[in-house]
Amino acid sequence: FNVTNPASLTNLMLRARCDDGFVAYLNGVRVIGFNAAATDPVHTSTATVNAPEPAMYQTWEIPNAASRLVAGENILAVAVLHVALTSSDLVFDGEL
């Protein structure tokens, strides 16, 4: 996503629903972890909690968002986590 003037933003919110957890990165910096370990996930990482279904939307404020954004192109990346590697369903839907 593009931002013309990062200093003009007072806050940045991520509204999302997921099953079971996720880690969000803004421009390569971890900014939110939901039902996730404190360490960065790898391909075999799992969520720390089995989230109730159906997954409900929640909102998180991205801390210090203005200082993490750059003028021009910014990248929000999300690693979605299951509570078990054998889980058969996956849900993530988010908006910034």
PDB file of N, CA and C in Angstrom:
ATOM      1  N   PHE A   1       0.845  -1.173   0.000  1.00  0.00           N
ATOM      2  CA  PHE A   1       0.000   0.000   0.000  1.00  0.00           C
ATOM      3  C   PHE A   1       0.886   1.230   0.000  1.00  0.00           C
ATOM      4  N   ASN A   2       0.343   2.302  -0.535  1.00  0.00           N
ATOM      5  CA  ASN A   2       1.106   3.538  -0.661  1.00  0.00           C
ATOM      6  C   ASN A   2       0.655   4.576   0.364  1.00  0.00           C
ATOM      7  N   VAL A   3       1.624   5.301   0.891  1.00  0.00           N
ATOM      8  CA  VAL A   3       1.369   6.381   1.833  1.00  0.00           C
ATOM      9  C   VAL A   3       2.120   7.607   1.331  1.00  0.00           C
ATOM     10  N   THR A   4       1.412   8.701   1.156  1.00  0.00           N
ATOM     11  CA  THR A   4       2.038   9.927   0.663  1.00  0.00           C
ATOM     12  C   THR A   4       2.839  10.619   1.750  1.00  0.00           C
ATOM     13  N   ASN A   5       2.207  10.781   2.942  1.00  0.00           N
ATOM     14  CA  ASN A   5       2.849  11.511   4.034  1.00  0.00           C
ATOM     15  C   ASN A   5       2.667  10.733   5.331  1.00  0.00           C
ATOM     16  N   PRO A   6       3.599   9.863   5.706  1.00  0.00           N
ATOM     17  CA  PRO A   6       3.449   9.058   6.920  1.00  0.00           C
ATOM     18  C   PRO A   6       3.234   9.886   8.187  1.00  0.00           C
ATOM     19  N   ALA A   7       3.818  11.060   8.266  1.00  0.00           N
ATOM     20  CA  ALA A   7       3.691  11.898   9.466  1.00  0.00           C
ATOM     21  C   ALA A   7       2.262  12.385   9.672  1.00  0.00           C
ATOM     22  N   SER A   8       1.448  12.359   8.626  1.00  0.00           N
ATOM     23  CA  SER A   8       0.069  12.833   8.752  1.00  0.00           C
ATOM     24  C   SER A   8      -0.860  11.789   9.386  1.00  0.00           C
ATOM     25  N   LEU A   9      -0.387  10.562   9.536  1.00  0.00           N
ATOM     26  CA  LEU A   9      -1.219   9.515  10.147  1.00  0.00           C
ATOM     27  C   LEU A   9      -1.064   9.537  11.663  1.00  0.00           C
ATOM     28  N   THR A  10      -2.183   9.540  12.359  1.00  0.00           N
ATOM     29  CA  THR A  10      -2.122   9.522  13.821  1.00  0.00           C
ATOM     30  C   THR A  10      -2.153   8.097  14.368  1.00  0.00           C
ATOM     31  N   ASN A  11      -2.785   7.173  13.643  1.00  0.00           N
ATOM     32  CA  ASN A  11      -2.765   5.771  14.053  1.00  0.00           C
ATOM     33  C   ASN A  11      -3.074   4.886  12.857  1.00  0.00           C
ATOM     34  N   LEU A  12      -2.747   3.628  13.000  1.00  0.00           N
ATOM     35  CA  LEU A  12      -2.990   2.648  11.951  1.00  0.00           C
ATOM     36  C   LEU A  12      -3.562   1.420  12.637  1.00  0.00           C
ATOM     37  N   MET A  13      -4.704   0.964  12.142  1.00  0.00           N
ATOM     38  CA  MET A  13      -5.402  -0.160  12.762  1.00  0.00           C
ATOM     39  C   MET A  13      -5.460  -1.334  11.792  1.00  0.00           C
ATOM     40  N   LEU A  14      -5.325  -2.546  12.334  1.00  0.00           N
ATOM     41  CA  LEU A  14      -5.541  -3.763  11.571  1.00  0.00           C
ATOM     42  C   LEU A  14      -6.790  -4.419  12.131  1.00  0.00           C
ATOM     43  N   ARG A  15      -7.784  -4.574  11.283  1.00  0.00           N
ATOM     44  CA  ARG A  15      -9.019  -5.274  11.653  1.00  0.00           C
ATOM     45  C   ARG A  15      -8.970  -6.611  10.942  1.00  0.00           C
ATOM     46  N   ALA A  16      -9.052  -7.702  11.717  1.00  0.00           N
ATOM     47  CA  ALA A  16      -8.878  -9.010  11.107  1.00  0.00           C
ATOM     48  C   ALA A  16      -9.638 -10.080  11.874  1.00  0.00           C
ATOM     49  N   ARG A  17      -9.861 -11.188  11.160  1.00  0.00           N
ATOM     50  CA  ARG A  17     -10.340 -12.404  11.812  1.00  0.00           C
ATOM     51  C   ARG A  17      -9.451 -13.530  11.323  1.00  0.00           C
ATOM     52  N   CYS A  18      -9.167 -14.459  12.206  1.00  0.00           N
ATOM     53  CA  CYS A  18      -8.291 -15.561  11.814  1.00  0.00           C
ATOM     54  C   CYS A  18      -8.573 -16.791  12.654  1.00  0.00           C
ATOM     55  N   ASP A  19      -8.152 -17.907  12.138  1.00  0.00           N
ATOM     56  CA  ASP A  19      -8.226 -19.198  12.815  1.00  0.00           C
ATOM     57  C   ASP A  19      -6.855 -19.840  12.615  1.00  0.00           C
ATOM     58  N   ASP A  20      -5.981 -19.823  13.576  1.00  0.00           N
ATOM     59  CA  ASP A  20      -6.098 -19.637  15.006  1.00  0.00           C
ATOM     60  C   ASP A  20      -5.240 -18.468  15.505  1.00  0.00           C
ATOM     61  N   GLY A  21      -4.225 -18.089  14.757  1.00  0.00           N
ATOM     62  CA  GLY A  21      -3.357 -17.003  15.175  1.00  0.00           C
ATOM     63  C   GLY A  21      -2.620 -16.406  13.993  1.00  0.00           C
ATOM     64  N   PHE A  22      -1.879 -15.329  14.248  1.00  0.00           N
ATOM     65  CA  PHE A  22      -1.091 -14.716  13.175  1.00  0.00           C
ATOM     66  C   PHE A  22      -0.016 -13.816  13.755  1.00  0.00           C
ATOM     67  N   VAL A  23       0.943 -13.498  12.905  1.00  0.00           N
ATOM     68  CA  VAL A  23       1.951 -12.488  13.196  1.00  0.00           C
ATOM     69  C   VAL A  23       1.947 -11.534  12.012  1.00  0.00           C
ATOM     70  N   ALA A  24       1.827 -10.232  12.289  1.00  0.00           N
ATOM     71  CA  ALA A  24       1.810  -9.221  11.234  1.00  0.00           C
ATOM     72  C   ALA A  24       3.110  -8.419  11.280  1.00  0.00           C
ATOM     73  N   TYR A  25       3.623  -8.135  10.094  1.00  0.00           N
ATOM     74  CA  TYR A  25       4.849  -7.360   9.929  1.00  0.00           C
ATOM     75  C   TYR A  25       4.546  -6.139   9.072  1.00  0.00           C
ATOM     76  N   LEU A  26       5.070  -5.013   9.467  1.00  0.00           N
ATOM     77  CA  LEU A  26       4.955  -3.794   8.683  1.00  0.00           C
ATOM     78  C   LEU A  26       6.360  -3.398   8.256  1.00  0.00           C
ATOM     79  N   ASN A  27       6.589  -3.425   6.954  1.00  0.00           N
ATOM     80  CA  ASN A  27       7.909  -3.120   6.388  1.00  0.00           C
ATOM     81  C   ASN A  27       9.009  -3.946   7.059  1.00  0.00           C
ATOM     82  N   GLY A  28       8.712  -5.225   7.286  1.00  0.00           N
ATOM     83  CA  GLY A  28       9.701  -6.153   7.821  1.00  0.00           C
ATOM     84  C   GLY A  28       9.844  -6.166   9.329  1.00  0.00           C
ATOM     85  N   VAL A  29       9.077  -5.352  10.041  1.00  0.00           N
ATOM     86  CA  VAL A  29       9.155  -5.288  11.505  1.00  0.00           C
ATOM     87  C   VAL A  29       7.891  -5.899  12.085  1.00  0.00           C
ATOM     88  N   ARG A  30       8.060  -6.835  13.015  1.00  0.00           N
ATOM     89  CA  ARG A  30       6.906  -7.458  13.668  1.00  0.00           C
ATOM     90  C   ARG A  30       6.160  -6.400  14.467  1.00  0.00           C
ATOM     91  N   VAL A  31       4.843  -6.271  14.200  1.00  0.00           N
ATOM     92  CA  VAL A  31       4.061  -5.246  14.885  1.00  0.00           C
ATOM     93  C   VAL A  31       2.903  -5.822  15.696  1.00  0.00           C
ATOM     94  N   ILE A  32       2.396  -6.999  15.329  1.00  0.00           N
ATOM     95  CA  ILE A  32       1.290  -7.621  16.054  1.00  0.00           C
ATOM     96  C   ILE A  32       1.488  -9.128  16.066  1.00  0.00           C
ATOM     97  N   GLY A  33       1.266  -9.714  17.225  1.00  0.00           N
ATOM     98  CA  GLY A  33       1.214 -11.164  17.345  1.00  0.00           C
ATOM     99  C   GLY A  33      -0.074 -11.536  18.064  1.00  0.00           C
ATOM    100  N   PHE A  34      -0.879 -12.390  17.456  1.00  0.00           N
ATOM    101  CA  PHE A  34      -2.141 -12.828  18.058  1.00  0.00           C
ATOM    102  C   PHE A  34      -2.094 -14.343  18.189  1.00  0.00           C
ATOM    103  N   ASN A  35      -2.199 -14.835  19.413  1.00  0.00           N
ATOM    104  CA  ASN A  35      -2.082 -16.268  19.692  1.00  0.00           C
ATOM    105  C   ASN A  35      -0.803 -16.826  19.073  1.00  0.00           C
ATOM    106  N   ALA A  36       0.275 -16.068  19.215  1.00  0.00           N
ATOM    107  CA  ALA A  36       1.553 -16.430  18.613  1.00  0.00           C
ATOM    108  C   ALA A  36       2.662 -16.320  19.647  1.00  0.00           C
ATOM    109  N   ALA A  37       3.674 -17.160  19.487  1.00  0.00           N
ATOM    110  CA  ALA A  37       4.844 -17.109  20.365  1.00  0.00           C
ATOM    111  C   ALA A  37       5.569 -15.781  20.169  1.00  0.00           C
ATOM    112  N   ALA A  38       6.402 -15.423  21.131  1.00  0.00           N
ATOM    113  CA  ALA A  38       7.145 -14.160  21.059  1.00  0.00           C
ATOM    114  C   ALA A  38       8.237 -14.198  19.995  1.00  0.00           C
ATOM    115  N   THR A  39       8.647 -15.389  19.593  1.00  0.00           N
ATOM    116  CA  THR A  39       9.669 -15.505  18.554  1.00  0.00           C
ATOM    117  C   THR A  39       9.005 -15.489  17.177  1.00  0.00           C
ATOM    118  N   ASP A  40       9.753 -15.108  16.163  1.00  0.00           N
ATOM    119  CA  ASP A  40       9.206 -15.090  14.806  1.00  0.00           C
ATOM    120  C   ASP A  40       8.884 -16.513  14.356  1.00  0.00           C
ATOM    121  N   PRO A  41       7.768 -16.682  13.667  1.00  0.00           N
ATOM    122  CA  PRO A  41       7.366 -18.021  13.247  1.00  0.00           C
ATOM    123  C   PRO A  41       8.240 -18.565  12.110  1.00  0.00           C
ATOM    124  N   VAL A  42       8.308 -19.889  12.062  1.00  0.00           N
ATOM    125  CA  VAL A  42       8.926 -20.609  10.952  1.00  0.00           C
ATOM    126  C   VAL A  42       7.840 -21.472  10.322  1.00  0.00           C
ATOM    127  N   HIS A  43       8.165 -22.225   9.289  1.00  0.00           N
ATOM    128  CA  HIS A  43       7.136 -22.962   8.554  1.00  0.00           C
ATOM    129  C   HIS A  43       6.417 -24.026   9.385  1.00  0.00           C
ATOM    130  N   THR A  44       6.950 -24.426  10.525  1.00  0.00           N
ATOM    131  CA  THR A  44       6.290 -25.414  11.372  1.00  0.00           C
ATOM    132  C   THR A  44       5.721 -24.807  12.654  1.00  0.00           C
ATOM    133  N   SER A  45       5.705 -23.489  12.768  1.00  0.00           N
ATOM    134  CA  SER A  45       5.173 -22.835  13.969  1.00  0.00           C
ATOM    135  C   SER A  45       3.666 -23.005  14.056  1.00  0.00           C
ATOM    136  N   THR A  46       3.160 -23.059  15.287  1.00  0.00           N
ATOM    137  CA  THR A  46       1.726 -23.187  15.516  1.00  0.00           C
ATOM    138  C   THR A  46       1.245 -22.061  16.412  1.00  0.00           C
ATOM    139  N   ALA A  47      -0.060 -21.846  16.398  1.00  0.00           N
ATOM    140  CA  ALA A  47      -0.677 -20.863  17.280  1.00  0.00           C
ATOM    141  C   ALA A  47      -0.588 -21.366  18.718  1.00  0.00           C
ATOM    142  N   THR A  48      -0.581 -20.445  19.661  1.00  0.00           N
ATOM    143  CA  THR A  48      -0.474 -20.818  21.068  1.00  0.00           C
ATOM    144  C   THR A  48      -1.821 -21.160  21.688  1.00  0.00           C
ATOM    145  N   VAL A  49      -2.925 -20.791  21.004  1.00  0.00           N
ATOM    146  CA  VAL A  49      -4.277 -21.013  21.517  1.00  0.00           C
ATOM    147  C   VAL A  49      -5.158 -21.457  20.361  1.00  0.00           C
ATOM    148  N   ASN A  50      -6.087 -22.363  20.630  1.00  0.00           N
ATOM    149  CA  ASN A  50      -7.077 -22.770  19.642  1.00  0.00           C
ATOM    150  C   ASN A  50      -8.212 -21.753  19.707  1.00  0.00           C
ATOM    151  N   ALA A  51      -8.288 -20.876  18.722  1.00  0.00           N
ATOM    152  CA  ALA A  51      -9.299 -19.815  18.723  1.00  0.00           C
ATOM    153  C   ALA A  51     -10.686 -20.396  18.499  1.00  0.00           C
ATOM    154  N   PRO A  52     -11.696 -19.851  19.171  1.00  0.00           N
ATOM    155  CA  PRO A  52     -13.066 -20.350  18.975  1.00  0.00           C
ATOM    156  C   PRO A  52     -13.548 -20.054  17.556  1.00  0.00           C
ATOM    157  N   GLU A  53     -14.393 -20.930  17.063  1.00  0.00           N
ATOM    158  CA  GLU A  53     -14.970 -20.732  15.728  1.00  0.00           C
ATOM    159  C   GLU A  53     -16.434 -20.400  15.865  1.00  0.00           C
ATOM    160  N   PRO A  54     -17.023 -19.615  14.996  1.00  0.00           N
ATOM    161  CA  PRO A  54     -16.328 -18.992  13.873  1.00  0.00           C
ATOM    162  C   PRO A  54     -15.455 -17.847  14.338  1.00  0.00           C
ATOM    163  N   ALA A  55     -14.406 -17.596  13.578  1.00  0.00           N
ATOM    164  CA  ALA A  55     -13.478 -16.521  13.913  1.00  0.00           C
ATOM    165  C   ALA A  55     -14.202 -15.175  13.814  1.00  0.00           C
ATOM    166  N   MET A  56     -14.064 -14.371  14.844  1.00  0.00           N
ATOM    167  CA  MET A  56     -14.720 -13.062  14.884  1.00  0.00           C
ATOM    168  C   MET A  56     -13.691 -11.964  14.585  1.00  0.00           C
ATOM    169  N   TYR A  57     -14.156 -10.869  14.018  1.00  0.00           N
ATOM    170  CA  TYR A  57     -13.260  -9.750  13.741  1.00  0.00           C
ATOM    171  C   TYR A  57     -12.821  -9.092  15.049  1.00  0.00           C
ATOM    172  N   GLN A  58     -11.552  -8.734  15.084  1.00  0.00           N
ATOM    173  CA  GLN A  58     -10.981  -7.971  16.187  1.00  0.00           C
ATOM    174  C   GLN A  58     -10.140  -6.852  15.575  1.00  0.00           C
ATOM    175  N   THR A  59      -9.844  -5.847  16.385  1.00  0.00           N
ATOM    176  CA  THR A  59      -9.066  -4.716  15.895  1.00  0.00           C
ATOM    177  C   THR A  59      -7.853  -4.505  16.787  1.00  0.00           C
ATOM    178  N   TRP A  60      -6.702  -4.301  16.137  1.00  0.00           N
ATOM    179  CA  TRP A  60      -5.454  -4.024  16.832  1.00  0.00           C
ATOM    180  C   TRP A  60      -4.877  -2.728  16.307  1.00  0.00           C
ATOM    181  N   GLU A  61      -4.352  -1.912  17.208  1.00  0.00           N
ATOM    182  CA  GLU A  61      -3.630  -0.714  16.785  1.00  0.00           C
ATOM    183  C   GLU A  61      -2.181  -1.101  16.541  1.00  0.00           C
ATOM    184  N   ILE A  62      -1.628  -0.661  15.438  1.00  0.00           N
ATOM    185  CA  ILE A  62      -0.224  -0.914  15.149  1.00  0.00           C
ATOM    186  C   ILE A  62       0.592   0.141  15.879  1.00  0.00           C
ATOM    187  N   PRO A  63       1.417  -0.293  16.839  1.00  0.00           N
ATOM    188  CA  PRO A  63       2.150   0.679  17.648  1.00  0.00           C
ATOM    189  C   PRO A  63       3.177   1.463  16.828  1.00  0.00           C
ATOM    190  N   ASN A  64       3.296   2.748  17.120  1.00  0.00           N
ATOM    191  CA  ASN A  64       4.274   3.630  16.472  1.00  0.00           C
ATOM    192  C   ASN A  64       4.194   3.556  14.949  1.00  0.00           C
ATOM    193  N   ALA A  65       2.988   3.473  14.424  1.00  0.00           N
ATOM    194  CA  ALA A  65       2.793   3.256  12.984  1.00  0.00           C
ATOM    195  C   ALA A  65       3.454   4.329  12.138  1.00  0.00           C
ATOM    196  N   ALA A  66       3.308   5.584  12.500  1.00  0.00           N
ATOM    197  CA  ALA A  66       3.861   6.665  11.674  1.00  0.00           C
ATOM    198  C   ALA A  66       5.375   6.531  11.530  1.00  0.00           C
ATOM    199  N   SER A  67       6.043   6.079  12.582  1.00  0.00           N
ATOM    200  CA  SER A  67       7.501   5.943  12.511  1.00  0.00           C
ATOM    201  C   SER A  67       7.920   4.700  11.735  1.00  0.00           C
ATOM    202  N   ARG A  68       7.007   3.777  11.520  1.00  0.00           N
ATOM    203  CA  ARG A  68       7.318   2.538  10.783  1.00  0.00           C
ATOM    204  C   ARG A  68       7.010   2.651   9.290  1.00  0.00           C
ATOM    205  N   LEU A  69       6.257   3.672   8.910  1.00  0.00           N
ATOM    206  CA  LEU A  69       5.878   3.844   7.513  1.00  0.00           C
ATOM    207  C   LEU A  69       6.899   4.690   6.777  1.00  0.00           C
ATOM    208  N   VAL A  70       6.950   4.506   5.477  1.00  0.00           N
ATOM    209  CA  VAL A  70       7.798   5.327   4.624  1.00  0.00           C
ATOM    210  C   VAL A  70       6.918   5.993   3.582  1.00  0.00           C
ATOM    211  N   ALA A  71       7.365   7.121   3.061  1.00  0.00           N
ATOM    212  CA  ALA A  71       6.638   7.753   1.962  1.00  0.00           C
ATOM    213  C   ALA A  71       6.766   6.849   0.743  1.00  0.00           C
ATOM    214  N   GLY A  72       5.642   6.552   0.136  1.00  0.00           N
ATOM    215  CA  GLY A  72       5.640   5.654  -1.023  1.00  0.00           C
ATOM    216  C   GLY A  72       5.125   4.279  -0.636  1.00  0.00           C
ATOM    217  N   GLU A  73       5.766   3.252  -1.170  1.00  0.00           N
ATOM    218  CA  GLU A  73       5.282   1.874  -0.991  1.00  0.00           C
ATOM    219  C   GLU A  73       5.655   1.297   0.369  1.00  0.00           C
ATOM    220  N   ASN A  74       4.656   0.717   1.050  1.00  0.00           N
ATOM    221  CA  ASN A  74       4.821   0.029   2.326  1.00  0.00           C
ATOM    222  C   ASN A  74       4.269  -1.379   2.163  1.00  0.00           C
ATOM    223  N   ILE A  75       4.773  -2.306   2.986  1.00  0.00           N
ATOM    224  CA  ILE A  75       4.348  -3.697   2.873  1.00  0.00           C
ATOM    225  C   ILE A  75       3.839  -4.206   4.218  1.00  0.00           C
ATOM    226  N   LEU A  76       2.616  -4.750   4.203  1.00  0.00           N
ATOM    227  CA  LEU A  76       2.066  -5.462   5.341  1.00  0.00           C
ATOM    228  C   LEU A  76       2.107  -6.946   4.988  1.00  0.00           C
ATOM    229  N   ALA A  77       2.820  -7.738   5.779  1.00  0.00           N
ATOM    230  CA  ALA A  77       2.913  -9.179   5.563  1.00  0.00           C
ATOM    231  C   ALA A  77       2.342  -9.879   6.777  1.00  0.00           C
ATOM    232  N   VAL A  78       1.651 -11.010   6.552  1.00  0.00           N
ATOM    233  CA  VAL A  78       1.016 -11.740   7.644  1.00  0.00           C
ATOM    234  C   VAL A  78       1.358 -13.220   7.537  1.00  0.00           C
ATOM    235  N   ALA A  79       1.836 -13.796   8.638  1.00  0.00           N
ATOM    236  CA  ALA A  79       2.026 -15.236   8.747  1.00  0.00           C
ATOM    237  C   ALA A  79       0.855 -15.773   9.560  1.00  0.00           C
ATOM    238  N   VAL A  80       0.044 -16.628   8.947  1.00  0.00           N
ATOM    239  CA  VAL A  80      -1.141 -17.185   9.615  1.00  0.00           C
ATOM    240  C   VAL A  80      -0.754 -18.516  10.259  1.00  0.00           C
ATOM    241  N   LEU A  81      -1.243 -18.743  11.484  1.00  0.00           N
ATOM    242  CA  LEU A  81      -0.852 -19.920  12.263  1.00  0.00           C
ATOM    243  C   LEU A  81      -2.062 -20.786  12.626  1.00  0.00           C
ATOM    244  N   HIS A  82      -1.881 -22.094  12.549  1.00  0.00           N
ATOM    245  CA  HIS A  82      -2.866 -23.060  13.046  1.00  0.00           C
ATOM    246  C   HIS A  82      -2.445 -23.519  14.433  1.00  0.00           C
ATOM    247  N   VAL A  83      -3.397 -24.023  15.205  1.00  0.00           N
ATOM    248  CA  VAL A  83      -3.059 -24.571  16.521  1.00  0.00           C
ATOM    249  C   VAL A  83      -2.355 -25.924  16.379  1.00  0.00           C
ATOM    250  N   ALA A  84      -2.593 -26.615  15.255  1.00  0.00           N
ATOM    251  CA  ALA A  84      -1.939 -27.898  14.982  1.00  0.00           C
ATOM    252  C   ALA A  84      -1.587 -27.961  13.503  1.00  0.00           C
ATOM    253  N   LEU A  85      -0.471 -28.587  13.185  1.00  0.00           N
ATOM    254  CA  LEU A  85      -0.045 -28.676  11.793  1.00  0.00           C
ATOM    255  C   LEU A  85      -0.999 -29.514  10.951  1.00  0.00           C
ATOM    256  N   THR A  86      -1.821 -30.347  11.590  1.00  0.00           N
ATOM    257  CA  THR A  86      -2.768 -31.198  10.856  1.00  0.00           C
ATOM    258  C   THR A  86      -4.148 -30.572  10.720  1.00  0.00           C
ATOM    259  N   SER A  87      -4.312 -29.338  11.162  1.00  0.00           N
ATOM    260  CA  SER A  87      -5.611 -28.666  11.067  1.00  0.00           C
ATOM    261  C   SER A  87      -6.049 -28.574   9.615  1.00  0.00           C
ATOM    262  N   SER A  88      -7.345 -28.742   9.380  1.00  0.00           N
ATOM    263  CA  SER A  88      -7.844 -28.791   8.003  1.00  0.00           C
ATOM    264  C   SER A  88      -8.486 -27.499   7.534  1.00  0.00           C
ATOM    265  N   ASP A  89      -8.562 -26.475   8.397  1.00  0.00           N
ATOM    266  CA  ASP A  89      -9.176 -25.232   7.973  1.00  0.00           C
ATOM    267  C   ASP A  89      -8.239 -24.061   8.221  1.00  0.00           C
ATOM    268  N   LEU A  90      -8.408 -23.014   7.432  1.00  0.00           N
ATOM    269  CA  LEU A  90      -7.574 -21.837   7.557  1.00  0.00           C
ATOM    270  C   LEU A  90      -8.436 -20.622   7.250  1.00  0.00           C
ATOM    271  N   VAL A  91      -8.389 -19.634   8.148  1.00  0.00           N
ATOM    272  CA  VAL A  91      -9.130 -18.395   7.926  1.00  0.00           C
ATOM    273  C   VAL A  91      -8.234 -17.224   8.277  1.00  0.00           C
ATOM    274  N   PHE A  92      -8.120 -16.287   7.352  1.00  0.00           N
ATOM    275  CA  PHE A  92      -7.550 -14.984   7.649  1.00  0.00           C
ATOM    276  C   PHE A  92      -8.185 -13.990   6.700  1.00  0.00           C
ATOM    277  N   ASP A  93      -8.733 -12.931   7.254  1.00  0.00           N
ATOM    278  CA  ASP A  93      -9.303 -11.850   6.467  1.00  0.00           C
ATOM    279  C   ASP A  93      -8.996 -10.575   7.221  1.00  0.00           C
ATOM    280  N   GLY A  94      -8.372  -9.628   6.565  1.00  0.00           N
ATOM    281  CA  GLY A  94      -7.991  -8.419   7.269  1.00  0.00           C
ATOM    282  C   GLY A  94      -8.089  -7.183   6.411  1.00  0.00           C
ATOM    283  N   GLU A  95      -8.153  -6.070   7.100  1.00  0.00           N
ATOM    284  CA  GLU A  95      -8.134  -4.771   6.420  1.00  0.00           C
ATOM    285  C   GLU A  95      -7.323  -3.810   7.275  1.00  0.00           C
ATOM    286  N   LEU A  96      -6.643  -2.918   6.608  1.00  0.00           N
ATOM    287  CA  LEU A  96      -5.785  -1.954   7.285  1.00  0.00           C
ATOM    288  C   LEU A  96      -6.464  -0.614   7.273  1.00  0.00           C
TER     289      LEU A  96
END
